[in-house]
PDB file of C-alpha atoms in Angstrom:
ATOM      1  CA  MET A 278     119.168 165.481  28.155  1.00 40.00           C
ATOM      2  CA  SER A 279     121.041 165.957  31.463  1.00 41.00           C
ATOM      3  CA  GLN A 280     119.208 166.079  34.778  1.00 43.00           C
ATOM      4  CA  PHE A 281     119.994 169.781  35.032  1.00 48.00           C
ATOM      5  CA  ASN A 282     118.665 170.540  31.554  1.00 52.00           C
ATOM      6  CA  GLU A 283     115.525 168.518  32.239  1.00 50.00           C
ATOM      7  CA  ALA A 284     114.919 170.623  35.348  1.00 46.00           C
ATOM      8  CA  ARG A 285     115.517 173.840  33.398  1.00 49.00           C
ATOM      9  CA  ALA A 286     113.129 172.710  30.640  1.00 50.00           C
ATOM     10  CA  THR A 287     110.421 172.232  33.253  1.00 43.00           C
ATOM     11  CA  VAL A 288     111.178 175.661  34.702  1.00 47.00           C
ATOM     12  CA  SER A 289     111.084 177.238  31.230  1.00 48.00           C
ATOM     13  CA  GLU A 290     107.671 175.771  30.529  1.00 46.00           C
ATOM     14  CA  ALA A 291     106.413 177.146  33.852  1.00 45.00           C
ATOM     15  CA  ALA A 292     107.599 180.717  33.162  1.00 50.00           C
ATOM     16  CA  SER A 293     104.529 182.769  32.377  1.00 60.00           C
ATOM     17  CA  ARG A 294     105.259 186.479  32.943  1.00 81.00           C
ATOM     18  CA  PRO A 295     108.087 189.000  32.889  1.00 94.00           C
ATOM     19  CA  ALA A 296     109.966 189.255  36.168  1.00 97.00           C
ATOM     20  CA  ILE A 297     111.915 192.373  35.132  1.00 97.00           C
ATOM     21  CA  ARG A 298     111.280 194.807  32.309  1.00 97.00           C
ATOM     22  CA  ILE A 299     113.863 197.495  31.523  1.00 98.00           C
ATOM     23  CA  ASP A 300     112.829 200.218  29.074  1.00 98.00           C
ATOM     24  CA  GLY A 301     115.207 202.812  27.640  1.00 98.00           C
ATOM     25  CA  LEU A 302     117.497 203.014  30.670  1.00 98.00           C
ATOM     26  CA  ASN A 303     120.081 205.805  30.584  1.00 98.00           C
ATOM     27  CA  LYS A 304     122.516 206.702  33.321  1.00 98.00           C
ATOM     28  CA  TRP A 305     125.301 209.247  33.504  1.00 97.00           C
ATOM     29  CA  TYR A 306     128.096 209.821  36.013  1.00 95.00           C
ATOM     30  CA  GLY A 307     128.625 213.497  35.247  1.00 94.00           C
ATOM     31  CA  ALA A 308     129.504 213.601  31.551  1.00 95.00           C
ATOM     32  CA  HIS A 309     130.184 209.855  31.392  1.00 96.00           C
ATOM     33  CA  HIS A 310     127.270 208.022  29.759  1.00 98.00           C
ATOM     34  CA  VAL A 311     127.346 204.680  31.616  1.00 97.00           C
ATOM     35  CA  LEU A 312     124.123 203.068  30.349  1.00 98.00           C
ATOM     36  CA  ARG A 313     122.853 203.895  26.861  1.00 98.00           C
ATOM     37  CA  ASP A 314     119.206 203.177  26.051  1.00 98.00           C
ATOM     38  CA  VAL A 315     119.273 199.732  27.673  1.00 98.00           C
ATOM     39  CA  SER A 316     116.067 197.739  27.158  1.00 98.00           C
ATOM     40  CA  LEU A 317     115.664 194.142  28.255  1.00 97.00           C
ATOM     41  CA  THR A 318     112.957 191.789  29.502  1.00 97.00           C
ATOM     42  CA  ILE A 319     113.805 188.945  31.895  1.00 97.00           C
ATOM     43  CA  ALA A 320     111.171 186.255  32.266  1.00 97.00           C
ATOM     44  CA  GLU A 321     110.076 184.788  35.556  1.00 96.00           C
ATOM     45  CA  LYS A 322     112.321 181.819  36.426  1.00 95.00           C
ATOM     46  CA  GLU A 323     114.795 182.768  33.696  1.00 96.00           C
ATOM     47  CA  ILE A 324     118.531 182.671  34.369  1.00 96.00           C
ATOM     48  CA  MET A 325     120.335 185.487  32.603  1.00 97.00           C
ATOM     49  CA  VAL A 326     124.101 185.939  32.555  1.00 97.00           C
ATOM     50  CA  VAL A 327     125.484 189.404  31.792  1.00 98.00           C
ATOM     51  CA  CYS A 328     129.075 189.616  30.583  1.00 96.00           C
ATOM     52  CA  GLY A 329     131.374 192.139  28.981  1.00 95.00           C
ATOM     53  CA  PRO A 330     134.646 193.991  29.549  1.00 94.00           C
ATOM     54  CA  SER A 331     135.349 196.117  32.614  1.00 92.00           C
ATOM     55  CA  GLY A 332     133.556 199.445  32.411  1.00 93.00           C
ATOM     56  CA  SER A 333     130.843 198.155  30.086  1.00 96.00           C
ATOM     57  CA  GLY A 334     128.026 198.970  32.533  1.00 97.00           C
ATOM     58  CA  LYS A 335     127.237 195.446  33.775  1.00 97.00           C
ATOM     59  CA  SER A 336     127.465 196.133  37.496  1.00 95.00           C
ATOM     60  CA  THR A 337     125.790 199.526  37.122  1.00 97.00           C
ATOM     61  CA  LEU A 338     122.859 197.853  35.371  1.00 97.00           C
ATOM     62  CA  ILE A 339     122.364 195.234  38.058  1.00 96.00           C
ATOM     63  CA  ARG A 340     122.672 197.857  40.803  1.00 95.00           C
ATOM     64  CA  CYS A 341     119.977 199.924  39.085  1.00 96.00           C
ATOM     65  CA  LEU A 342     117.677 196.894  39.268  1.00 95.00           C
ATOM     66  CA  ASN A 343     118.105 196.855  43.039  1.00 92.00           C
ATOM     67  CA  HIS A 344     117.852 200.671  43.349  1.00 90.00           C
ATOM     68  CA  LEU A 345     121.399 200.940  44.637  1.00 92.00           C
ATOM     69  CA  GLU A 346     122.087 203.327  41.742  1.00 94.00           C
ATOM     70  CA  GLU A 347     119.861 206.100  40.423  1.00 93.00           C
ATOM     71  CA  TYR A 348     119.237 206.448  36.692  1.00 95.00           C
ATOM     72  CA  GLN A 349     118.267 209.604  34.846  1.00 96.00           C
ATOM     73  CA  GLU A 350     116.057 208.218  32.067  1.00 97.00           C
ATOM     74  CA  GLY A 351     113.971 205.118  31.442  1.00 97.00           C
ATOM     75  CA  ALA A 352     111.936 202.760  33.593  1.00 97.00           C
ATOM     76  CA  ILE A 353     112.290 199.462  35.441  1.00 97.00           C
ATOM     77  CA  ALA A 354     109.295 197.311  36.367  1.00 97.00           C
ATOM     78  CA  VAL A 355     109.492 194.222  38.585  1.00 96.00           C
ATOM     79  CA  PHE A 356     106.536 191.854  38.320  1.00 95.00           C
ATOM     80  CA  GLY A 357     104.588 194.734  36.786  1.00 94.00           C
ATOM     81  CA  HIS A 358     105.437 197.238  39.536  1.00 93.00           C
ATOM     82  CA  GLU A 359     107.278 200.242  38.111  1.00 94.00           C
ATOM     83  CA  LEU A 360     110.026 201.207  40.509  1.00 93.00           C
ATOM     84  CA  GLN A 361     109.929 204.704  41.992  1.00 91.00           C
ATOM     85  CA  ARG A 362     112.127 206.611  44.403  1.00 86.00           C
ATOM     86  CA  ASP A 363     109.902 206.141  47.445  1.00 88.00           C
ATOM     87  CA  GLN A 364     109.602 204.093  50.603  1.00 87.00           C
ATOM     88  CA  LYS A 365     107.000 201.769  49.117  1.00 90.00           C
ATOM     89  CA  THR A 366     109.393 200.784  46.325  1.00 91.00           C
ATOM     90  CA  GLU A 367     112.268 200.227  48.751  1.00 88.00           C
ATOM     91  CA  LYS A 368     110.097 197.882  50.809  1.00 89.00           C
ATOM     92  CA  PHE A 369     108.968 196.052  47.665  1.00 93.00           C
ATOM     93  CA  ILE A 370     112.589 195.565  46.559  1.00 92.00           C
ATOM     94  CA  HIS A 371     113.604 194.203  49.968  1.00 88.00           C
ATOM     95  CA  GLN A 372     110.714 191.724  49.797  1.00 90.00           C
ATOM     96  CA  THR A 373     111.331 190.696  46.197  1.00 95.00           C
ATOM     97  CA  MET A 374     115.065 190.780  45.435  1.00 96.00           C
ATOM     98  CA  GLY A 375     118.178 189.389  47.019  1.00 96.00           C
ATOM     99  CA  MET A 376     121.646 190.496  45.984  1.00 96.00           C
ATOM    100  CA  VAL A 377     125.079 188.961  46.380  1.00 96.00           C
ATOM    101  CA  PHE A 378     128.088 191.249  45.930  1.00 93.00           C
ATOM    102  CA  GLN A 379     131.732 190.698  45.049  1.00 90.00           C
ATOM    103  CA  ASN A 380     133.021 191.344  48.560  1.00 90.00           C
ATOM    104  CA  PHE A 381     130.545 189.448  50.774  1.00 91.00           C
ATOM    105  CA  ASN A 382     129.521 192.462  52.939  1.00 92.00           C
ATOM    106  CA  LEU A 383     129.113 190.332  56.057  1.00 96.00           C
ATOM    107  CA  PHE A 384     129.079 191.909  59.523  1.00 96.00           C
ATOM    108  CA  PRO A 385     132.465 190.909  60.979  1.00 97.00           C
ATOM    109  CA  HIS A 386     131.311 191.189  64.612  1.00 97.00           C
ATOM    110  CA  LEU A 387     128.401 188.762  64.098  1.00 97.00           C
ATOM    111  CA  THR A 388     128.594 185.003  63.753  1.00 98.00           C
ATOM    112  CA  VAL A 389     127.582 183.248  60.550  1.00 98.00           C
ATOM    113  CA  LEU A 390     124.225 182.395  62.086  1.00 98.00           C
ATOM    114  CA  GLU A 391     123.661 185.938  63.349  1.00 98.00           C
ATOM    115  CA  ASN A 392     124.475 187.359  59.906  1.00 97.00           C
ATOM    116  CA  CYS A 393     121.762 185.132  58.436  1.00 98.00           C
ATOM    117  CA  THR A 394     119.100 185.806  61.079  1.00 98.00           C
ATOM    118  CA  LEU A 395     119.506 189.590  61.377  1.00 96.00           C
ATOM    119  CA  GLY A 396     117.255 190.471  58.428  1.00 94.00           C
ATOM    120  CA  LEU A 397     114.662 187.929  59.486  1.00 95.00           C
ATOM    121  CA  THR A 398     114.321 189.307  63.014  1.00 96.00           C
ATOM    122  CA  TRP A 399     114.700 193.036  62.223  1.00 93.00           C
ATOM    123  CA  LEU A 400     112.948 193.372  58.856  1.00 88.00           C
ATOM    124  CA  ARG A 401     110.619 190.369  58.734  1.00 91.00           C
ATOM    125  CA  LYS A 402     109.913 190.403  62.492  1.00 93.00           C
ATOM    126  CA  LYS A 403     110.363 186.651  62.767  1.00 95.00           C
ATOM    127  CA  PRO A 404     110.703 185.142  66.247  1.00 97.00           C
ATOM    128  CA  GLU A 405     114.329 184.346  67.012  1.00 96.00           C
ATOM    129  CA  ALA A 406     113.759 180.590  67.148  1.00 97.00           C
ATOM    130  CA  GLU A 407     112.045 180.582  63.741  1.00 97.00           C
ATOM    131  CA  ALA A 408     114.788 182.768  62.253  1.00 97.00           C
ATOM    132  CA  ARG A 409     117.460 180.393  63.536  1.00 98.00           C
ATOM    133  CA  GLU A 410     115.642 177.412  62.047  1.00 97.00           C
ATOM    134  CA  ILE A 411     115.357 179.098  58.624  1.00 97.00           C
ATOM    135  CA  ALA A 412     119.001 180.165  58.700  1.00 98.00           C
ATOM    136  CA  MET A 413     120.288 176.735  59.716  1.00 98.00           C
ATOM    137  CA  THR A 414     118.268 175.083  56.944  1.00 97.00           C
ATOM    138  CA  LEU A 415     119.868 177.389  54.378  1.00 97.00           C
ATOM    139  CA  LEU A 416     123.368 176.983  55.801  1.00 97.00           C
ATOM    140  CA  GLU A 417     122.873 173.228  55.579  1.00 97.00           C
ATOM    141  CA  ARG A 418     121.741 173.651  51.981  1.00 95.00           C
ATOM    142  CA  VAL A 419     124.983 175.422  51.015  1.00 95.00           C
ATOM    143  CA  GLY A 420     127.116 172.982  53.010  1.00 95.00           C
ATOM    144  CA  ILE A 421     128.379 175.132  55.887  1.00 96.00           C
ATOM    145  CA  ALA A 422     125.955 174.502  58.760  1.00 97.00           C
ATOM    146  CA  GLN A 423     128.901 173.319  60.862  1.00 98.00           C
ATOM    147  CA  LEU A 424     130.345 176.848  60.686  1.00 98.00           C
ATOM    148  CA  ALA A 425     127.265 178.587  62.088  1.00 98.00           C
ATOM    149  CA  ASN A 426     128.989 179.812  65.257  1.00 98.00           C
ATOM    150  CA  ARG A 427     132.161 181.082  63.590  1.00 98.00           C
ATOM    151  CA  PHE A 428     132.854 184.676  62.640  1.00 98.00           C
ATOM    152  CA  PRO A 429     133.411 185.764  59.023  1.00 97.00           C
ATOM    153  CA  GLY A 430     137.119 186.373  59.651  1.00 97.00           C
ATOM    154  CA  GLN A 431     137.512 182.682  60.484  1.00 98.00           C
ATOM    155  CA  LEU A 432     136.180 181.556  57.093  1.00 97.00           C
ATOM    156  CA  SER A 433     137.659 181.235  53.625  1.00 96.00           C
ATOM    157  CA  GLY A 434     136.441 183.543  50.883  1.00 95.00           C
ATOM    158  CA  GLY A 435     134.330 180.799  49.347  1.00 96.00           C
ATOM    159  CA  GLN A 436     132.714 180.038  52.699  1.00 96.00           C
ATOM    160  CA  GLN A 437     131.984 183.734  53.287  1.00 96.00           C
ATOM    161  CA  GLN A 438     130.309 184.011  49.895  1.00 96.00           C
ATOM    162  CA  ARG A 439     128.140 180.990  50.678  1.00 96.00           C
ATOM    163  CA  VAL A 440     127.108 182.726  53.909  1.00 97.00           C
ATOM    164  CA  ALA A 441     126.221 185.824  51.864  1.00 97.00           C
ATOM    165  CA  ILE A 442     124.066 183.704  49.543  1.00 97.00           C
ATOM    166  CA  SER A 443     122.344 182.078  52.514  1.00 97.00           C
ATOM    167  CA  ARG A 444     121.694 185.481  54.077  1.00 97.00           C
ATOM    168  CA  SER A 445     120.006 186.692  50.880  1.00 96.00           C
ATOM    169  CA  LEU A 446     117.962 183.502  50.493  1.00 96.00           C
ATOM    170  CA  ALA A 447     116.775 183.780  54.099  1.00 96.00           C
ATOM    171  CA  MET A 448     114.633 186.756  53.050  1.00 95.00           C
ATOM    172  CA  ASP A 449     112.764 184.484  50.593  1.00 95.00           C
ATOM    173  CA  PRO A 450     113.394 186.582  47.462  1.00 96.00           C
ATOM    174  CA  LYS A 451     111.699 185.916  44.127  1.00 96.00           C
ATOM    175  CA  ILE A 452     114.718 187.235  42.198  1.00 97.00           C
ATOM    176  CA  MET A 453     118.428 186.835  42.963  1.00 97.00           C
ATOM    177  CA  LEU A 454     121.015 189.272  41.605  1.00 98.00           C
ATOM    178  CA  PHE A 455     124.694 188.310  41.560  1.00 97.00           C
ATOM    179  CA  ASP A 456     127.354 190.962  40.912  1.00 96.00           C
ATOM    180  CA  GLU A 457     130.536 189.067  39.988  1.00 94.00           C
ATOM    181  CA  PRO A 458     130.220 186.805  43.046  1.00 95.00           C
ATOM    182  CA  THR A 459     133.446 184.888  42.349  1.00 94.00           C
ATOM    183  CA  SER A 460     135.745 187.723  41.260  1.00 91.00           C
ATOM    184  CA  ALA A 461     137.225 188.254  44.746  1.00 88.00           C
ATOM    185  CA  LEU A 462     137.887 184.542  45.303  1.00 92.00           C
ATOM    186  CA  ASP A 463     141.011 182.479  44.859  1.00 90.00           C
ATOM    187  CA  PRO A 464     140.619 180.068  41.901  1.00 87.00           C
ATOM    188  CA  GLU A 465     140.244 176.988  44.095  1.00 85.00           C
ATOM    189  CA  MET A 466     137.284 178.593  45.903  1.00 91.00           C
ATOM    190  CA  VAL A 467     135.345 179.566  42.792  1.00 94.00           C
ATOM    191  CA  LYS A 468     133.832 176.136  42.173  1.00 91.00           C
ATOM    192  CA  GLU A 469     132.218 175.836  45.599  1.00 92.00           C
ATOM    193  CA  VAL A 470     130.316 179.103  45.059  1.00 95.00           C
ATOM    194  CA  LEU A 471     129.351 178.260  41.471  1.00 94.00           C
ATOM    195  CA  ASP A 472     128.052 174.861  42.651  1.00 94.00           C
ATOM    196  CA  VAL A 473     125.701 176.632  45.060  1.00 95.00           C
ATOM    197  CA  MET A 474     124.502 178.895  42.245  1.00 95.00           C
ATOM    198  CA  VAL A 475     123.935 175.932  39.930  1.00 94.00           C
ATOM    199  CA  ASN A 476     121.859 174.213  42.601  1.00 94.00           C
ATOM    200  CA  LEU A 477     119.882 177.403  43.139  1.00 94.00           C
ATOM    201  CA  ALA A 478     119.216 177.629  39.398  1.00 92.00           C
ATOM    202  CA  GLN A 479     117.606 174.196  39.481  1.00 91.00           C
ATOM    203  CA  THR A 480     114.969 175.408  41.940  1.00 92.00           C
ATOM    204  CA  GLY A 481     113.403 177.819  39.449  1.00 92.00           C
ATOM    205  CA  MET A 482     114.729 181.008  41.004  1.00 95.00           C
ATOM    206  CA  THR A 483     114.854 184.002  38.649  1.00 97.00           C
ATOM    207  CA  MET A 484     118.552 184.924  38.489  1.00 97.00           C
ATOM    208  CA  VAL A 485     120.534 187.753  36.910  1.00 98.00           C
ATOM    209  CA  CYS A 486     124.258 187.065  37.149  1.00 98.00           C
ATOM    210  CA  VAL A 487     127.070 189.425  36.192  1.00 97.00           C
ATOM    211  CA  THR A 488     130.031 187.097  35.746  1.00 94.00           C
ATOM    212  CA  HIS A 489     132.984 186.152  33.568  1.00 91.00           C
ATOM    213  CA  GLU A 490     132.538 182.462  34.418  1.00 93.00           C
ATOM    214  CA  MET A 491     131.609 181.302  30.925  1.00 92.00           C
ATOM    215  CA  GLN A 492     131.436 177.621  31.850  1.00 90.00           C
ATOM    216  CA  PHE A 493     128.749 178.541  34.363  1.00 93.00           C
ATOM    217  CA  ALA A 494     126.949 180.511  31.646  1.00 94.00           C
ATOM    218  CA  ARG A 495     127.059 177.544  29.279  1.00 93.00           C
ATOM    219  CA  GLN A 496     125.724 175.179  31.927  1.00 91.00           C
ATOM    220  CA  VAL A 497     123.061 177.331  33.528  1.00 93.00           C
ATOM    221  CA  ALA A 498     122.005 180.375  31.506  1.00 96.00           C
ATOM    222  CA  ASP A 499     118.823 180.568  29.482  1.00 96.00           C
ATOM    223  CA  ARG A 500     120.233 183.680  27.794  1.00 97.00           C
ATOM    224  CA  VAL A 501     123.537 185.543  27.780  1.00 97.00           C
ATOM    225  CA  VAL A 502     123.791 189.315  27.411  1.00 97.00           C
ATOM    226  CA  PHE A 503     127.010 190.872  26.145  1.00 97.00           C
ATOM    227  CA  MET A 504     127.520 194.556  27.012  1.00 97.00           C
ATOM    228  CA  GLU A 505     130.120 197.085  25.909  1.00 96.00           C
ATOM    229  CA  ASP A 506     130.307 200.859  26.363  1.00 96.00           C
ATOM    230  CA  GLY A 507     127.001 200.885  28.221  1.00 97.00           C
ATOM    231  CA  GLU A 508     125.077 199.152  25.440  1.00 97.00           C
ATOM    232  CA  ILE A 509     123.646 195.686  24.943  1.00 97.00           C
ATOM    233  CA  VAL A 510     125.578 194.459  21.915  1.00 96.00           C
ATOM    234  CA  GLU A 511     124.261 190.917  21.731  1.00 96.00           C
ATOM    235  CA  VAL A 512     121.734 188.760  23.546  1.00 97.00           C
ATOM    236  CA  GLY A 513     120.682 185.175  22.972  1.00 96.00           C
ATOM    237  CA  PRO A 514     121.043 181.557  24.112  1.00 97.00           C
ATOM    238  CA  PRO A 515     124.534 180.677  25.391  1.00 96.00           C
ATOM    239  CA  GLU A 516     125.268 178.386  22.444  1.00 94.00           C
ATOM    240  CA  GLN A 517     124.698 181.344  20.127  1.00 95.00           C
ATOM    241  CA  VAL A 518     126.399 184.174  22.017  1.00 96.00           C
ATOM    242  CA  LEU A 519     129.342 182.160  23.369  1.00 94.00           C
ATOM    243  CA  LEU A 520     129.952 179.704  20.543  1.00 93.00           C
ATOM    244  CA  ASN A 521     128.722 181.582  17.482  1.00 94.00           C
ATOM    245  CA  PRO A 522     128.651 185.324  18.265  1.00 95.00           C
ATOM    246  CA  GLN A 523     127.261 187.554  15.546  1.00 93.00           C
ATOM    247  CA  TRP A 524     129.210 190.723  16.331  1.00 93.00           C
ATOM    248  CA  ASP A 525     132.953 191.402  16.171  1.00 93.00           C
ATOM    249  CA  ARG A 526     132.896 193.128  19.576  1.00 91.00           C
ATOM    250  CA  THR A 527     131.525 189.966  21.193  1.00 94.00           C
ATOM    251  CA  LYS A 528     134.068 187.758  19.369  1.00 93.00           C
ATOM    252  CA  ALA A 529     136.981 189.945  20.467  1.00 92.00           C
ATOM    253  CA  PHE A 530     135.893 189.801  24.116  1.00 92.00           C
ATOM    254  CA  LEU A 531     135.388 186.031  24.097  1.00 92.00           C
ATOM    255  CA  ASP A 532     138.775 185.490  22.419  1.00 89.00           C
ATOM    256  CA  HIS A 533     140.380 187.075  25.494  1.00 85.00           C
ATOM    257  CA  ILE A 534     138.565 185.091  28.170  1.00 84.00           C
ATOM    258  CA  LEU A 535     137.860 181.663  26.641  1.00 72.00           C
TER     259      LEU A 535
END
């Protein structure tokens, strides 16, 4: 067993409760039914990869988890707390979940370090010196501490995405959501971001990753979810879903990307 798989086995044994429970989720954009009766449970410390063709509802699903999208039917509970449309829920989400987007969403007028300390000083009310120490530790962890005083426009796409990951981790989330974090990157920059995500997976962080990076899914995921037309078509361990899919829709998708 590889060192990574040994670490994941230890994490799997430690998982004891659901981190996220999705029950009968339905969402429409007007007449367009985007999510169709989606139900899924994600265990604490589990790494789940969500894949599927464009328009299948992957990004909408992950944005519903973080309350960036409203849904019309169903329920989402995080560590047993059913999410509501109120201030208490918003605060709970900010304290519990971090999210990394496709397009970095860094503040261009702030340095790398300032991007990473802003949430700590404004939302967590950390003293500036403590916030800087936390941020520098995380920037060191993702290999870009030497860029702390640069601005986002002076960085490559891969470096900017590593800043975005550090900024999310600075808030000490229990769950990390990734919405196609490598899709906006040039091919040579993809690996540096995936390496950071692999290292994060080894720590026992609960992760939900929307991605087409199937090698990452094979290496890291506990389970893979395949979605199409707003539905979960197939879910299971990566060796099952990616190497021996049970449904023709899954096979057709994998034939195009593998």
